[in-house]
């Protein structure tokens, strides 16, 4: 059983910063990809940033957050972070942690999702 838990959401003024964290727990054999998604009210969930562990930590970002957001991983803590700087009102939404994991009890990767954390950026 694998679970993801997000922390660090909140409300900030435009131009401010927030740091989100996602802790993975459970019977994990290996982690292939960790990523952050977000969903604004009335919109579809979109990929914000991803970190490919299989390729040595290759990162990818949505065009709207390039240069402002940074995804990183703390191996010892089994945690992925999303540092968000220069926040804009359009960054408002629920942010979800996603991880593609091979469980200890299996041989194929499975996508796991956190419950989400609210980020609100005020004008």
Short mmCIF file of C-alpha atoms in Angstrom, two decimals:
data_model
loop_
_atom_site.label_atom_id
_atom_site.label_comp_id
_atom_site.label_asym_id
_atom_site.label_seq_id
_atom_site.Cartn_x
_atom_site.Cartn_y
_atom_site.Cartn_z
CA UNK A 1 0.00 0.00 0.00
CA UNK A 2 1.37 3.39 -1.07
CA UNK A 3 0.10 6.80 -0.01
CA UNK A 4 1.03 10.37 -0.93
CA UNK A 5 0.43 13.37 1.30
CA UNK A 6 0.79 17.01 0.25
CA UNK A 7 1.69 19.91 2.51
CA UNK A 8 2.49 23.60 2.19
CA UNK A 9 -0.53 25.12 0.51
CA UNK A 10 -1.91 28.46 1.57
CA UNK A 11 -2.73 31.99 0.51
CA UNK A 12 -0.13 34.50 -0.62
CA UNK A 13 0.00 37.84 -2.38
CA UNK A 14 1.00 38.04 -6.01
CA UNK A 15 4.77 37.95 -6.30
CA UNK A 16 5.13 35.82 -3.19
CA UNK A 17 6.42 32.30 -2.77
CA UNK A 18 5.23 28.95 -1.48
CA UNK A 19 6.92 25.59 -1.12
CA UNK A 20 4.84 22.45 -1.50
CA UNK A 21 5.98 19.07 -0.30
CA UNK A 22 4.75 15.57 -1.00
CA UNK A 23 5.72 12.65 1.19
CA UNK A 24 5.40 9.10 -0.07
CA UNK A 25 4.92 6.21 2.30
CA UNK A 26 4.21 2.52 2.05
CA UNK A 27 5.75 -0.51 0.40
CA UNK A 28 7.75 1.08 -2.42
CA UNK A 29 10.21 -0.86 -4.53
CA UNK A 30 11.21 2.03 -6.76
CA UNK A 31 9.93 5.40 -7.90
CA UNK A 32 10.05 6.19 -11.60
CA UNK A 33 8.48 9.64 -11.87
CA UNK A 34 7.27 12.25 -9.43
CA UNK A 35 5.19 15.17 -10.60
CA UNK A 36 2.93 18.01 -9.61
CA UNK A 37 -0.42 18.76 -11.21
CA UNK A 38 -2.87 21.54 -10.54
CA UNK A 39 -6.53 22.16 -11.18
CA UNK A 40 -8.07 25.61 -11.25
CA UNK A 41 -11.80 26.06 -10.61
CA UNK A 42 -13.79 24.96 -13.63
CA UNK A 43 -10.72 23.73 -15.50
CA UNK A 44 -9.07 20.43 -16.21
CA UNK A 45 -6.14 19.15 -14.22
CA UNK A 46 -2.84 20.06 -15.88
CA UNK A 47 0.75 18.96 -15.47
CA UNK A 48 2.86 21.61 -13.78
CA UNK A 49 6.23 19.92 -13.28
CA UNK A 50 7.73 16.45 -13.40
CA UNK A 51 10.92 14.78 -12.29
CA UNK A 52 12.06 11.61 -14.02
CA UNK A 53 14.12 9.58 -11.60
CA UNK A 54 14.97 6.93 -14.20
CA UNK A 55 16.85 9.53 -16.23
CA UNK A 56 18.79 10.86 -13.28
CA UNK A 57 16.45 13.65 -12.30
CA UNK A 58 15.43 15.15 -15.62
CA UNK A 59 12.80 17.83 -15.08
CA UNK A 60 10.06 19.23 -17.25
CA UNK A 61 7.78 22.21 -16.69
CA UNK A 62 4.65 23.70 -18.12
CA UNK A 63 5.39 26.79 -20.18
CA UNK A 64 3.34 28.92 -17.80
CA UNK A 65 5.63 28.17 -14.83
CA UNK A 66 9.06 27.94 -16.44
CA UNK A 67 11.56 30.13 -14.66
CA UNK A 68 9.32 30.48 -11.61
CA UNK A 69 8.75 26.94 -10.30
CA UNK A 70 11.32 24.31 -9.38
CA UNK A 71 10.68 20.64 -8.66
CA UNK A 72 13.18 18.73 -6.54
CA UNK A 73 13.48 15.53 -4.55
CA UNK A 74 14.85 14.63 -1.14
CA UNK A 75 15.80 10.96 -1.35
CA UNK A 76 16.38 10.53 2.36
CA UNK A 77 12.94 11.86 3.20
CA UNK A 78 11.22 10.18 0.24
CA UNK A 79 9.74 13.56 -0.54
CA UNK A 80 9.28 15.73 -3.61
CA UNK A 81 9.04 19.51 -3.44
CA UNK A 82 7.66 22.27 -5.60
CA UNK A 83 9.21 25.67 -4.97
CA UNK A 84 6.91 28.32 -6.39
CA UNK A 85 8.26 31.85 -6.79
CA UNK A 86 6.83 35.00 -8.34
CA UNK A 87 3.34 33.61 -7.92
CA UNK A 88 0.52 34.98 -10.03
CA UNK A 89 -3.24 34.91 -9.46
CA UNK A 90 -3.57 32.45 -12.33
CA UNK A 91 -1.49 29.98 -10.32
CA UNK A 92 -4.45 29.58 -7.98
CA UNK A 93 -5.80 26.06 -7.76
CA UNK A 94 -5.57 22.73 -6.04
CA UNK A 95 -2.14 21.18 -6.43
CA UNK A 96 -1.81 17.42 -6.56
CA UNK A 97 1.24 15.26 -6.09
CA UNK A 98 1.58 12.37 -8.52
CA UNK A 99 4.07 9.53 -8.38
CA UNK A 100 4.65 6.58 -10.68
CA UNK A 101 5.80 3.79 -8.39
CA UNK A 102 6.59 0.11 -8.60
CA UNK A 103 5.19 -1.37 -5.38
CA UNK A 104 7.21 -3.91 -3.44
CA UNK A 105 4.43 -6.41 -4.03
CA UNK A 106 4.33 -6.03 -7.81
CA UNK A 107 6.29 -5.70 -11.03
CA UNK A 108 4.48 -2.98 -12.95
CA UNK A 109 4.37 0.76 -12.24
CA UNK A 110 1.25 2.33 -10.79
CA UNK A 111 0.28 6.00 -10.62
CA UNK A 112 -0.56 7.26 -7.14
CA UNK A 113 -2.18 10.58 -6.27
CA UNK A 114 -2.29 12.76 -3.20
CA UNK A 115 -5.47 14.40 -1.95
CA UNK A 116 -4.41 17.89 -3.05
CA UNK A 117 -3.49 21.12 -1.32
CA UNK A 118 -5.06 24.50 -2.01
CA UNK A 119 -2.92 27.36 -3.32
CA UNK A 120 -4.51 30.80 -3.51
CA UNK A 121 -2.69 33.81 -4.94
CA UNK A 122 -4.30 37.19 -4.29
CA UNK A 123 -3.93 40.22 -6.55
#
